[in-house]
């Protein structure tokens, strides 16, 4: 099991030829580093085609897209890649682009030196890890307390060390930039990891070019700001560092892949389900005792009037349990006043909480006359008083308390994916939506389109064939329909989509659909659960229920094997169709 050794902040990469530059890259098209990597990959694709007996002199660009879908998507992604390799199609793939849960599989493969050399071995390791390894309380708590030292701590950090780690049973302390050397050889598909900018989602502007934000081993950024404006990038090693007016003013350690997994896969359910999950993990951290937690709390006994010698940790545990309930009920829209009354009662007799009690009294008196925003601020003020009252300066806050307080604050304001905006006050870009914000808030791209089509289509990249493996829980054609609308809004060539026909097939789809037109890419679409590998609509429905996205218990090995087999069947049963279309396009290009 890969365990975190250096904490959530990752490590600072040593300066190198690429990393010495603090410049922001404004340009159309991909980076020189990606061009070189793709050129080598195309040479391998061409060699593979010739070995198949095809007299080709130009290789088509084949992009494999793997959708989101939590752990179901991560397991299915492994099955797809294993079978593509097994049937000899993987060496024809130029790009691999993932969203949400599929990126958990991708990140694991790209950070292991032998991850791609033996995909059956990687599959076996995945099965072993999911059955044998456990979520480790101490590793999670240590990582979160280290993450909370950063100014850009958000719920993404919490999500990374709780739910994502719990589901995958794996922490990755490696950095994405560490996969450059493997990608540059051309021996593996070039990886693209997708997110979207929450600002544009919140403003209702998600169906725009600039809403998408990508990560590759070389760069992170906006592939395209609009049809007439180039993209904007920063080195992956500098993602999260502080820029102003195009100048690097404070370099931060590169975020590790444990954090990025939480960023890529942060939208696995509705808001209330996510809140419930966060609440349960917070209570777990508060309830469970360990040496690490005691050290992080700095526990010591205190003499309390009328109660004798009391361990401070016991007081804090009781109060923090109530605070978790307070924040949860407020954020879910419930009546939190009884919790305030309970807090007031439990603080009685403790001198350290006398100011907090006065604040609660005032809140109880005036809550009905204040707005939701004012109530939120009052709760934050109370949390700050309760948890930080004994710290004269921020740096003196005990690590566990700092982690709890920052998590509460992020919950109150629903703060995810916080990072420094490398385009802040950047003068060469006139779009104030991009340059006036000191921070960016990135989120799971599945909340926009659950497949990374925008990152492999023009004007970002020119793909000839898209192999779309859809692991979505609901409508298996929603990604296709959303992409068609996106392309229409952005004037990007895309094959026609008959929504009525797809809607008719949604409950019991086939295993293969093809969309094509004279101009634009050929799209081959493969729903995970279908009539071919499941046999009947009843089995399809059962599979969807069994492998729900927000399933919180452990998959049995039989279930993992079934999911792998369903995914593999979609490749195996359609090998000839895929190969035939690739060869047709290769002949046409030659």
Coordinates of C-alpha atoms in Angstrom, one line a residue:
X1 CA 0.0 0.0 0.0
X2 CA 1.4 3.4 -0.9
X3 CA 1.5 5.4 2.3
X4 CA 1.9 9.1 2.7
X5 CA 5.4 10.0 3.8
X6 CA 5.7 13.7 3.4
X7 CA 2.3 15.1 4.1
X8 CA -0.3 16.6 1.8
X9 CA 1.9 19.5 0.8
X10 CA 4.1 17.3 -1.3
X11 CA 7.7 18.2 -2.0
X12 CA 9.4 21.1 -3.7
X13 CA 10.8 19.8 -7.0
X14 CA 14.4 20.7 -7.6
X15 CA 14.9 23.4 -10.2
X16 CA 15.2 22.1 -13.7
X17 CA 15.2 23.4 -17.3
X18 CA 11.5 23.7 -17.4
X19 CA 10.8 24.6 -13.7
X20 CA 13.2 27.5 -13.6
X21 CA 10.7 29.7 -15.5
X22 CA 8.1 31.5 -13.5
X23 CA 6.5 32.8 -16.6
X24 CA 2.8 32.2 -17.4
X25 CA 2.3 30.7 -20.8
X26 CA -0.3 32.3 -23.0
X27 CA -0.6 30.5 -26.3
X28 CA -2.9 28.5 -28.7
X29 CA -2.3 24.8 -28.8
X30 CA -0.4 22.4 -26.7
X31 CA 3.1 22.9 -25.1
X32 CA 6.3 22.1 -26.8
X33 CA 6.9 19.3 -24.2
X34 CA 3.5 17.8 -25.0
X35 CA 4.2 18.1 -28.7
X36 CA 7.4 16.2 -28.3
X37 CA 5.8 13.5 -26.2
X38 CA 2.9 13.1 -28.6
X39 CA 5.3 13.0 -31.6
X40 CA 7.0 10.0 -30.0
X41 CA 3.7 8.4 -29.2
X42 CA 2.5 8.8 -32.8
X43 CA 5.7 7.0 -34.0
X44 CA 4.8 4.0 -31.8
X45 CA 1.2 4.1 -33.1
X46 CA 2.5 4.1 -36.7
X47 CA 4.8 1.2 -36.0
X48 CA 1.9 -0.7 -34.5
X49 CA -0.2 -0.1 -37.5
X50 CA 2.5 -1.2 -39.9
X51 CA 3.0 -4.4 -37.8
X52 CA -0.6 -5.1 -38.4
X53 CA 0.1 -5.0 -42.1
X54 CA -1.2 -1.5 -42.8
X55 CA 1.0 0.5 -45.2
X56 CA 0.4 3.9 -43.5
X57 CA 2.6 6.9 -43.2
X58 CA 0.4 8.9 -40.8
X59 CA -1.2 7.8 -37.6
X60 CA -4.6 9.0 -36.6
X61 CA -4.9 10.6 -33.1
X62 CA -7.0 8.3 -30.9
X63 CA -8.2 9.6 -27.6
X64 CA -9.6 7.3 -24.9
X65 CA -12.0 9.1 -22.6
X66 CA -12.9 7.5 -19.3
X67 CA -15.8 9.1 -17.5
X68 CA -16.5 9.8 -13.8
X69 CA -18.4 7.5 -11.5
X70 CA -16.5 7.1 -8.2
X71 CA -14.9 3.8 -7.3
X72 CA -17.0 2.1 -10.0
X73 CA -15.3 4.3 -12.6
X74 CA -11.8 3.7 -11.1
X75 CA -12.3 -0.1 -11.3
X76 CA -13.9 0.0 -14.7
X77 CA -11.1 2.2 -16.0
X78 CA -8.6 -0.4 -14.9
X79 CA -10.6 -3.1 -16.8
X80 CA -10.7 -1.0 -20.0
X81 CA -7.0 -0.3 -20.0
X82 CA -6.1 -3.9 -19.2
X83 CA -8.2 -5.2 -22.1
X84 CA -7.0 -2.6 -24.5
X85 CA -3.6 -3.8 -23.8
X86 CA -4.6 -7.5 -23.9
X87 CA -6.2 -7.2 -27.4
X88 CA -3.3 -5.0 -28.8
X89 CA -5.2 -1.7 -29.1
X90 CA -3.5 0.3 -26.3
X91 CA -0.5 1.1 -28.5
X92 CA -2.8 2.8 -30.9
X93 CA -4.0 5.3 -28.3
X94 CA -2.4 8.8 -28.2
X95 CA -4.3 10.4 -25.3
X96 CA -6.0 9.2 -22.2
X97 CA -8.3 11.8 -20.6
X98 CA -10.1 11.2 -17.4
X99 CA -12.8 12.8 -15.2
X100 CA -13.5 12.2 -11.5
X101 CA -13.3 8.5 -10.4
X102 CA -11.4 7.4 -13.5
X103 CA -8.5 9.7 -12.5
X104 CA -8.0 7.6 -9.4
X105 CA -7.0 4.7 -11.6
X106 CA -5.0 6.9 -14.0
X107 CA -3.0 8.6 -11.2
X108 CA -2.1 5.3 -9.7
X109 CA -0.8 3.9 -13.0
X110 CA 1.2 7.0 -14.0
X111 CA 3.0 7.2 -10.7
X112 CA 4.3 3.7 -10.7
X113 CA 7.4 3.0 -12.8
X114 CA 6.0 -0.4 -13.9
X115 CA 2.3 0.5 -13.8
X116 CA 1.9 0.3 -17.6
X117 CA 4.3 -2.5 -18.3
X118 CA 2.0 -5.2 -16.8
X119 CA -1.6 -4.0 -16.6
X120 CA -2.7 -7.4 -15.4
X121 CA -0.3 -7.0 -12.5
X122 CA -1.8 -3.6 -11.8
X123 CA -5.3 -5.1 -11.9
X124 CA -4.3 -7.8 -9.4
X125 CA -2.8 -5.2 -7.1
X126 CA -6.0 -3.1 -7.3
X127 CA -8.0 -6.2 -6.3
X128 CA -5.6 -7.0 -3.4
X129 CA -5.6 -3.4 -2.2
X130 CA -9.4 -3.1 -2.1
X131 CA -9.7 -6.3 -0.1
X132 CA -6.7 -6.2 2.2
X133 CA -5.7 -2.6 2.9
X134 CA -7.5 -0.3 5.3
X135 CA -8.2 3.4 5.8
X136 CA -5.6 4.4 8.3
X137 CA -6.7 6.9 10.9
X138 CA -3.2 8.1 11.9
X139 CA -2.1 8.6 8.3
X140 CA -5.2 10.5 7.4
X141 CA -5.1 12.7 10.5
X142 CA -1.4 13.5 10.1
X143 CA -1.9 14.4 6.4
X144 CA -4.9 16.6 7.3
X145 CA -3.1 18.5 10.0
X146 CA -0.2 19.2 7.7
X147 CA -2.6 20.3 4.9
X148 CA -4.3 22.7 7.4
X149 CA -1.1 24.6 7.7
X150 CA -1.5 25.8 4.2
X151 CA -3.4 29.1 3.4
X152 CA -5.3 27.3 0.7
X153 CA -6.7 24.5 2.8
X154 CA -10.2 23.6 1.6
X155 CA -12.8 20.7 1.8
X156 CA -10.8 19.2 -1.1
X157 CA -8.0 18.4 1.4
X158 CA -10.5 16.8 3.8
X159 CA -12.2 14.8 1.0
X160 CA -8.8 13.5 -0.2
X161 CA -7.8 12.1 3.1
X162 CA -11.2 10.8 4.1
X163 CA -13.6 9.5 1.4
X164 CA -11.1 9.2 -1.5
X165 CA -8.5 7.5 0.6
X166 CA -11.3 5.3 2.3
X167 CA -12.6 4.2 -1.1
X168 CA -9.2 3.6 -2.9
X169 CA -7.3 2.4 0.1
X170 CA -4.3 4.3 -1.3
X171 CA -2.4 7.5 -0.6
X172 CA -0.1 8.9 -3.4
X173 CA 2.6 11.2 -2.2
X174 CA 4.1 11.5 -5.7
X175 CA 3.6 14.6 -7.8
X176 CA 2.0 14.7 -11.3
X177 CA 5.1 16.3 -12.7
X178 CA 6.9 13.2 -11.6
X179 CA 5.2 11.3 -14.5
X180 CA 6.8 13.5 -17.1
X181 CA 9.7 11.2 -17.9
X182 CA 7.4 8.3 -18.5
X183 CA 5.0 10.4 -20.7
X184 CA 7.9 11.9 -22.7
X185 CA 9.1 8.5 -23.9
X186 CA 6.0 7.9 -25.9
X187 CA 5.6 4.5 -24.4
X188 CA 2.3 5.4 -22.7
X189 CA -0.7 7.5 -23.7
X190 CA -0.3 11.1 -22.8
X191 CA -2.5 11.8 -19.8
X192 CA -5.0 14.6 -19.3
X193 CA -6.9 15.2 -16.0
X194 CA -10.0 17.4 -16.1
X195 CA -11.5 19.9 -13.7
X196 CA -13.7 22.9 -14.1
X197 CA -13.6 26.4 -12.6
X198 CA -16.3 26.7 -10.0
X199 CA -16.7 30.5 -10.7
X200 CA -18.1 29.8 -14.2
X201 CA -20.3 27.0 -12.9
X202 CA -21.8 29.2 -10.2
X203 CA -22.3 32.0 -12.7
X204 CA -24.1 29.7 -15.1
X205 CA -21.2 29.9 -17.7
X206 CA -20.1 26.3 -17.6
X207 CA -20.9 25.7 -21.3
X208 CA -18.0 27.9 -22.3
X209 CA -14.5 27.1 -23.4
X210 CA -12.8 28.8 -20.5
X211 CA -14.7 26.9 -17.8
X212 CA -12.5 23.8 -18.3
X213 CA -9.2 23.6 -16.4
X214 CA -6.8 20.8 -17.2
X215 CA -3.7 19.1 -15.6
X216 CA -1.0 17.3 -17.6
X217 CA 2.4 16.2 -16.4
X218 CA 3.8 19.4 -17.9
X219 CA 1.2 22.2 -17.3
X220 CA -2.0 23.1 -15.6
X221 CA -4.4 25.8 -16.9
X222 CA -7.2 26.9 -19.2
X223 CA -6.7 25.2 -22.6
X224 CA -8.7 28.0 -24.3
X225 CA -10.2 31.2 -23.0
X226 CA -12.5 31.7 -25.9
X227 CA -12.4 31.2 -29.7
X228 CA -10.3 34.3 -30.3
X229 CA -8.1 34.2 -27.2
X230 CA -5.3 31.6 -26.5
X231 CA -5.1 29.4 -23.5
X232 CA -3.3 30.2 -20.3
X233 CA -1.0 27.8 -18.5
X234 CA 1.5 27.5 -15.7
X235 CA 4.0 24.7 -15.0
X236 CA 2.4 21.9 -13.1
X237 CA 5.2 22.3 -10.5
X238 CA 4.0 25.9 -9.9
X239 CA 0.3 25.2 -9.7
X240 CA -0.8 26.7 -6.3
X241 CA 2.1 29.1 -6.1
X242 CA 1.3 32.8 -5.8
X243 CA 1.5 35.1 -8.8
X244 CA 0.7 38.7 -9.3
X245 CA 0.8 40.6 -12.6
X246 CA 2.5 37.7 -14.2
X247 CA 5.3 37.4 -11.7
X248 CA 6.0 34.6 -9.3
X249 CA 6.0 36.1 -5.8
X250 CA 5.8 33.0 -3.6
X251 CA 6.5 29.5 -4.6
X252 CA 4.6 26.8 -2.9
X253 CA 5.3 23.1 -2.8
X254 CA 3.7 21.2 -5.6
X255 CA 0.5 19.5 -4.6
X256 CA 0.7 15.7 -4.4
X257 CA -1.6 13.3 -6.2
X258 CA -3.5 12.5 -3.0
X259 CA -4.8 16.0 -3.0
X260 CA -5.3 16.1 -6.8
X261 CA -7.4 12.9 -6.6
X262 CA -9.7 14.7 -4.2
X263 CA -9.8 17.7 -6.5
X264 CA -10.6 15.6 -9.6
X265 CA -13.2 13.4 -7.8
X266 CA -15.0 15.8 -5.4
X267 CA -18.5 15.4 -6.7
X268 CA -19.7 11.9 -6.0
X269 CA -23.2 12.7 -4.7
X270 CA -25.6 15.4 -3.8
X271 CA -24.6 18.1 -1.4
X272 CA -26.5 16.7 1.6
X273 CA -24.9 13.2 1.1
X274 CA -21.5 14.8 1.0
X275 CA -22.2 16.9 4.1
X276 CA -23.3 13.7 5.9
X277 CA -20.1 11.9 4.9
X278 CA -18.0 14.9 6.1
X279 CA -19.8 15.0 9.4
X280 CA -19.3 11.3 10.0
X281 CA -15.6 11.6 9.3
X282 CA -15.2 14.6 11.5
X283 CA -16.9 12.7 14.4
X284 CA -14.5 9.8 13.8
X285 CA -11.5 12.1 14.1
X286 CA -13.0 13.6 17.3
X287 CA -14.0 10.4 18.9
X288 CA -11.1 8.2 18.1
X289 CA -8.1 8.4 20.4
X290 CA -4.5 7.8 19.3
X291 CA -1.0 8.9 20.3
X292 CA -0.8 11.0 17.2
X293 CA -4.0 12.8 18.1
X294 CA -2.9 13.4 21.7
X295 CA 0.4 14.9 20.4
X296 CA -1.4 17.1 17.9
X297 CA -3.8 18.3 20.6
X298 CA -1.2 18.9 23.3
X299 CA -3.4 17.5 26.0
X300 CA -3.0 18.4 29.7
X301 CA -5.2 18.2 32.8
X302 CA -7.0 21.3 34.1
X303 CA -8.6 22.1 37.5
X304 CA -12.2 23.0 36.9
X305 CA -14.3 24.6 39.7
X306 CA -16.7 22.1 41.1
X307 CA -15.5 19.3 38.8
X308 CA -11.9 18.7 40.0
X309 CA -9.1 17.7 37.7
X310 CA -10.4 17.2 34.2
X311 CA -8.5 16.2 31.1
X312 CA -8.7 19.0 28.6
X313 CA -9.2 16.6 25.8
X314 CA -12.4 15.4 27.3
X315 CA -13.8 18.9 27.4
X316 CA -12.8 19.6 23.9
X317 CA -14.2 16.3 22.6
X318 CA -17.6 17.1 24.2
X319 CA -17.7 20.6 22.8
X320 CA -16.4 19.7 19.3
X321 CA -19.0 17.0 19.0
X322 CA -21.6 19.7 19.6
X323 CA -19.9 22.0 17.1
X324 CA -20.0 19.4 14.4
X325 CA -23.7 19.0 14.9
X326 CA -24.2 22.8 14.9
X327 CA -22.4 23.3 11.6
X328 CA -24.1 20.2 10.0
X329 CA -27.6 21.3 11.0
X330 CA -27.0 24.9 9.9
X331 CA -25.5 23.9 6.5
X332 CA -28.4 21.4 5.8
X333 CA -31.0 24.1 6.6
X334 CA -32.2 22.7 10.0
X335 CA -33.1 24.3 13.3
X336 CA -29.7 24.7 15.0
X337 CA -31.0 26.7 18.1
X338 CA -31.4 23.6 20.3
X339 CA -27.7 22.8 19.6
X340 CA -26.7 26.3 20.8
X341 CA -28.7 25.8 24.0
X342 CA -27.0 22.4 24.5
X343 CA -23.6 24.0 23.9
X344 CA -24.3 26.8 26.4
X345 CA -25.3 24.2 29.1
X346 CA -22.2 22.0 28.5
X347 CA -19.9 25.0 28.7
X348 CA -21.1 25.9 32.2
X349 CA -18.4 25.9 34.8
X350 CA -15.5 26.3 32.4
X351 CA -13.9 29.7 32.6
X352 CA -12.3 29.3 29.2
X353 CA -15.8 29.3 27.6
X354 CA -17.3 32.2 29.4
X355 CA -17.0 34.5 26.4
X356 CA -18.4 31.8 24.2
X357 CA -21.4 31.4 26.4
X358 CA -22.1 35.2 26.2
X359 CA -21.9 34.9 22.4
X360 CA -24.3 32.0 22.4
X361 CA -26.8 34.0 24.5
X362 CA -26.7 36.8 22.1
X363 CA -27.2 34.5 19.1
X364 CA -30.2 32.8 20.7
X365 CA -31.7 36.3 21.3
X366 CA -31.2 37.6 17.9
X367 CA -31.1 34.7 15.5
X368 CA -34.7 35.1 14.2
X369 CA -33.9 38.7 13.2
X370 CA -30.7 38.1 11.3
X371 CA -30.1 36.9 7.7
X372 CA -28.6 33.6 6.8
X373 CA -25.3 35.2 6.0
X374 CA -25.3 37.0 9.4
X375 CA -26.1 33.7 11.1
X376 CA -23.3 32.0 9.2
X377 CA -20.8 34.7 10.3
X378 CA -22.0 34.5 14.0
X379 CA -21.5 30.7 13.9
X380 CA -18.0 31.3 12.5
X381 CA -17.2 33.9 15.2
X382 CA -18.3 31.4 17.8
X383 CA -16.2 28.6 16.4
X384 CA -13.2 30.9 16.3
X385 CA -13.7 31.9 19.9
X386 CA -14.2 28.3 21.1
X387 CA -11.3 26.8 19.2
X388 CA -8.8 29.6 19.0
X389 CA -9.3 31.4 22.3
X390 CA -6.0 30.3 23.8
X391 CA -3.8 31.1 20.8
X392 CA -2.5 34.7 20.7
X393 CA -1.2 34.1 17.1
X394 CA -2.2 31.8 14.3
X395 CA 1.0 29.8 14.4
X396 CA 0.4 28.9 18.1
X397 CA -2.8 27.0 17.4
X398 CA -2.5 23.3 18.1
X399 CA -2.4 21.3 14.9
X400 CA -5.6 19.2 15.5
X401 CA -7.6 22.3 16.6
X402 CA -6.4 24.2 13.5
X403 CA -7.5 21.4 11.2
X404 CA -10.9 21.2 12.9
X405 CA -11.5 24.9 12.8
X406 CA -10.4 25.3 9.1
X407 CA -12.7 22.4 8.2
X408 CA -15.6 24.0 10.0
X409 CA -15.0 27.3 8.2
X410 CA -14.8 25.6 4.8
X411 CA -18.1 23.8 5.5
X412 CA -19.8 27.0 6.4
X413 CA -18.8 28.7 3.2
X414 CA -18.7 25.4 1.1
X415 CA -15.1 26.1 0.0
X416 CA -13.6 23.5 -2.4
X417 CA -10.5 23.5 -4.6
X418 CA -8.9 26.7 -3.3
X419 CA -5.7 27.7 -5.0
X420 CA -3.8 30.8 -5.9
X421 CA -4.8 32.3 -9.3
X422 CA -1.8 32.4 -11.5
X423 CA -3.6 34.9 -13.7
X424 CA -4.3 37.4 -10.8
X425 CA -3.8 40.9 -12.1
X426 CA -2.2 39.6 -15.3
X427 CA -2.3 42.5 -17.7
X428 CA -2.1 40.7 -21.0
X429 CA -5.6 39.2 -20.5
X430 CA -8.5 41.6 -20.6
X431 CA -11.2 39.2 -19.2
X432 CA -11.8 40.4 -15.6
X433 CA -13.4 37.1 -14.7
X434 CA -10.0 35.6 -14.9
X435 CA -7.7 38.3 -13.6
X436 CA -9.6 40.0 -10.8
X437 CA -9.8 36.8 -8.6
X438 CA -6.9 36.2 -6.2
X439 CA -8.0 32.6 -5.8
X440 CA -9.4 30.0 -8.0
X441 CA -11.9 27.3 -6.8
X442 CA -11.6 24.2 -9.0
X443 CA -14.0 21.3 -8.9
X444 CA -14.9 17.9 -10.3
X445 CA -15.5 18.3 -14.1
X446 CA -18.3 15.7 -13.8
X447 CA -20.5 18.5 -12.5
X448 CA -20.3 20.0 -16.0
X449 CA -19.8 17.1 -18.5
X450 CA -18.9 13.7 -17.0
X451 CA -16.4 13.1 -19.7
X452 CA -13.4 15.2 -20.9
X453 CA -14.5 15.8 -24.5
X454 CA -13.7 19.6 -24.4
X455 CA -10.0 18.7 -23.7
X456 CA -9.5 16.5 -26.8
X457 CA -11.6 18.5 -29.3
X458 CA -10.6 21.6 -31.3
X459 CA -9.5 24.2 -30.7
X460 CA -7.5 22.5 -27.8
X461 CA -6.4 19.2 -29.5
X462 CA -7.2 17.6 -32.8
X463 CA -8.5 14.1 -32.2
X464 CA -9.5 11.8 -35.1
X465 CA -11.2 9.1 -33.1
X466 CA -12.7 9.3 -29.6
X467 CA -13.2 6.1 -27.7
X468 CA -15.7 7.1 -25.0
X469 CA -16.1 4.6 -22.2
X470 CA -19.0 5.8 -20.1
X471 CA -19.2 4.7 -16.5
X472 CA -22.0 7.1 -15.5
X473 CA -24.6 6.0 -12.9
X474 CA -27.6 7.4 -14.7
X475 CA -28.3 8.2 -18.4
X476 CA -25.4 6.4 -20.3
X477 CA -25.8 9.0 -23.1
X478 CA -25.8 12.2 -21.0
X479 CA -22.2 12.9 -21.7
X480 CA -22.7 12.7 -25.5
X481 CA -25.8 14.9 -25.3
X482 CA -24.1 17.5 -23.1
X483 CA -21.0 17.5 -25.4
X484 CA -23.2 18.1 -28.5
X485 CA -24.7 21.1 -26.7
X486 CA -21.3 22.4 -25.6
X487 CA -19.9 22.1 -29.1
X488 CA -22.9 23.8 -30.6
X489 CA -22.6 26.7 -28.1
X490 CA -18.8 27.0 -28.8
X491 CA -19.0 26.4 -32.6
X492 CA -16.9 23.2 -32.5
X493 CA -17.5 20.4 -35.1
X494 CA -19.2 17.4 -33.5
X495 CA -21.2 14.6 -35.0
X496 CA -25.0 14.8 -35.0
X497 CA -26.7 13.3 -32.0
X498 CA -30.3 11.9 -32.1
X499 CA -31.4 12.5 -28.6
X500 CA -34.8 10.8 -29.1
X501 CA -33.1 7.6 -30.2
X502 CA -30.7 7.6 -27.4
X503 CA -33.4 8.3 -24.8
X504 CA -35.2 5.2 -26.1
X505 CA -32.1 3.1 -25.5
X506 CA -31.1 4.6 -22.1
X507 CA -32.6 1.9 -19.9
X508 CA -31.1 -0.9 -21.9
X509 CA -28.4 0.4 -24.2
X510 CA -26.3 -1.6 -26.6
X511 CA -22.5 -1.9 -26.0
X512 CA -21.5 0.2 -29.0
X513 CA -22.6 3.4 -30.7
X514 CA -20.9 5.4 -33.4
X515 CA -21.3 9.0 -34.2
X516 CA -19.6 10.5 -37.2
X517 CA -19.9 13.2 -39.9
X518 CA -17.7 14.4 -42.8
X519 CA -16.0 17.0 -40.6
X520 CA -14.9 16.5 -37.0
X521 CA -13.9 13.4 -35.0
X522 CA -15.5 9.9 -35.1
X523 CA -17.0 9.1 -31.7
X524 CA -17.3 5.5 -30.5
X525 CA -19.4 5.3 -27.3
X526 CA -19.5 2.3 -24.9
X527 CA -22.0 2.3 -22.0
X528 CA -20.6 0.3 -19.1
X529 CA -23.7 -1.8 -18.4
X530 CA -25.5 -2.9 -21.5
X531 CA -27.6 -5.6 -23.2
X532 CA -24.6 -7.5 -24.4
X533 CA -22.6 -7.8 -21.2
X534 CA -25.6 -7.9 -18.8
X535 CA -28.1 -9.8 -21.0
X536 CA -31.3 -8.1 -19.9
X537 CA -32.7 -4.7 -18.7
X538 CA -33.3 -6.3 -15.2
X539 CA -29.6 -7.2 -14.9
X540 CA -28.6 -3.7 -16.1
X541 CA -30.8 -2.1 -13.4
X542 CA -29.4 -4.5 -10.8
X543 CA -25.8 -3.6 -11.7
X544 CA -26.5 0.1 -11.5
X545 CA -28.0 -0.3 -8.1
X546 CA -25.1 -2.6 -6.9
X547 CA -22.4 -0.2 -8.1
X548 CA -23.9 3.1 -7.0
X549 CA -21.5 6.0 -7.2
X550 CA -21.9 7.0 -3.5
X551 CA -21.7 3.5 -2.2
X552 CA -19.8 3.6 1.1
X553 CA -19.2 0.0 2.0
X554 CA -16.4 -2.2 0.7
X555 CA -16.8 -4.0 -2.7
X556 CA -16.3 -7.7 -2.4
X557 CA -13.7 -9.3 -4.6
X558 CA -16.5 -11.0 -6.6
X559 CA -18.1 -7.6 -7.2
X560 CA -14.7 -6.1 -8.3
X561 CA -14.2 -9.0 -10.7
X562 CA -17.7 -8.6 -12.2
X563 CA -17.1 -4.9 -12.7
X564 CA -13.7 -5.5 -14.4
X565 CA -15.3 -8.2 -16.6
X566 CA -18.1 -5.9 -17.7
X567 CA -15.6 -3.2 -18.7
X568 CA -13.3 -5.6 -20.5
X569 CA -16.2 -7.1 -22.5
X570 CA -16.9 -3.7 -24.0
X571 CA -13.4 -3.7 -25.5
X572 CA -13.2 -7.4 -26.3
X573 CA -16.6 -7.5 -28.1
X574 CA -15.8 -4.4 -30.1
X575 CA -12.1 -4.9 -30.9
X576 CA -12.7 -5.3 -34.7
X577 CA -15.0 -2.3 -34.9
X578 CA -12.4 -0.1 -33.2
X579 CA -9.4 -1.4 -35.2
X580 CA -11.3 -1.2 -38.4
X581 CA -12.2 2.4 -38.0
X582 CA -8.6 3.3 -36.9
X583 CA -7.3 1.6 -40.0
X584 CA -9.8 3.3 -42.3
X585 CA -8.8 6.7 -41.1
X586 CA -5.1 5.8 -41.3
X587 CA -5.5 4.8 -44.9
X588 CA -7.4 8.0 -45.7
X589 CA -4.7 10.1 -44.1
X590 CA -2.0 8.3 -46.0

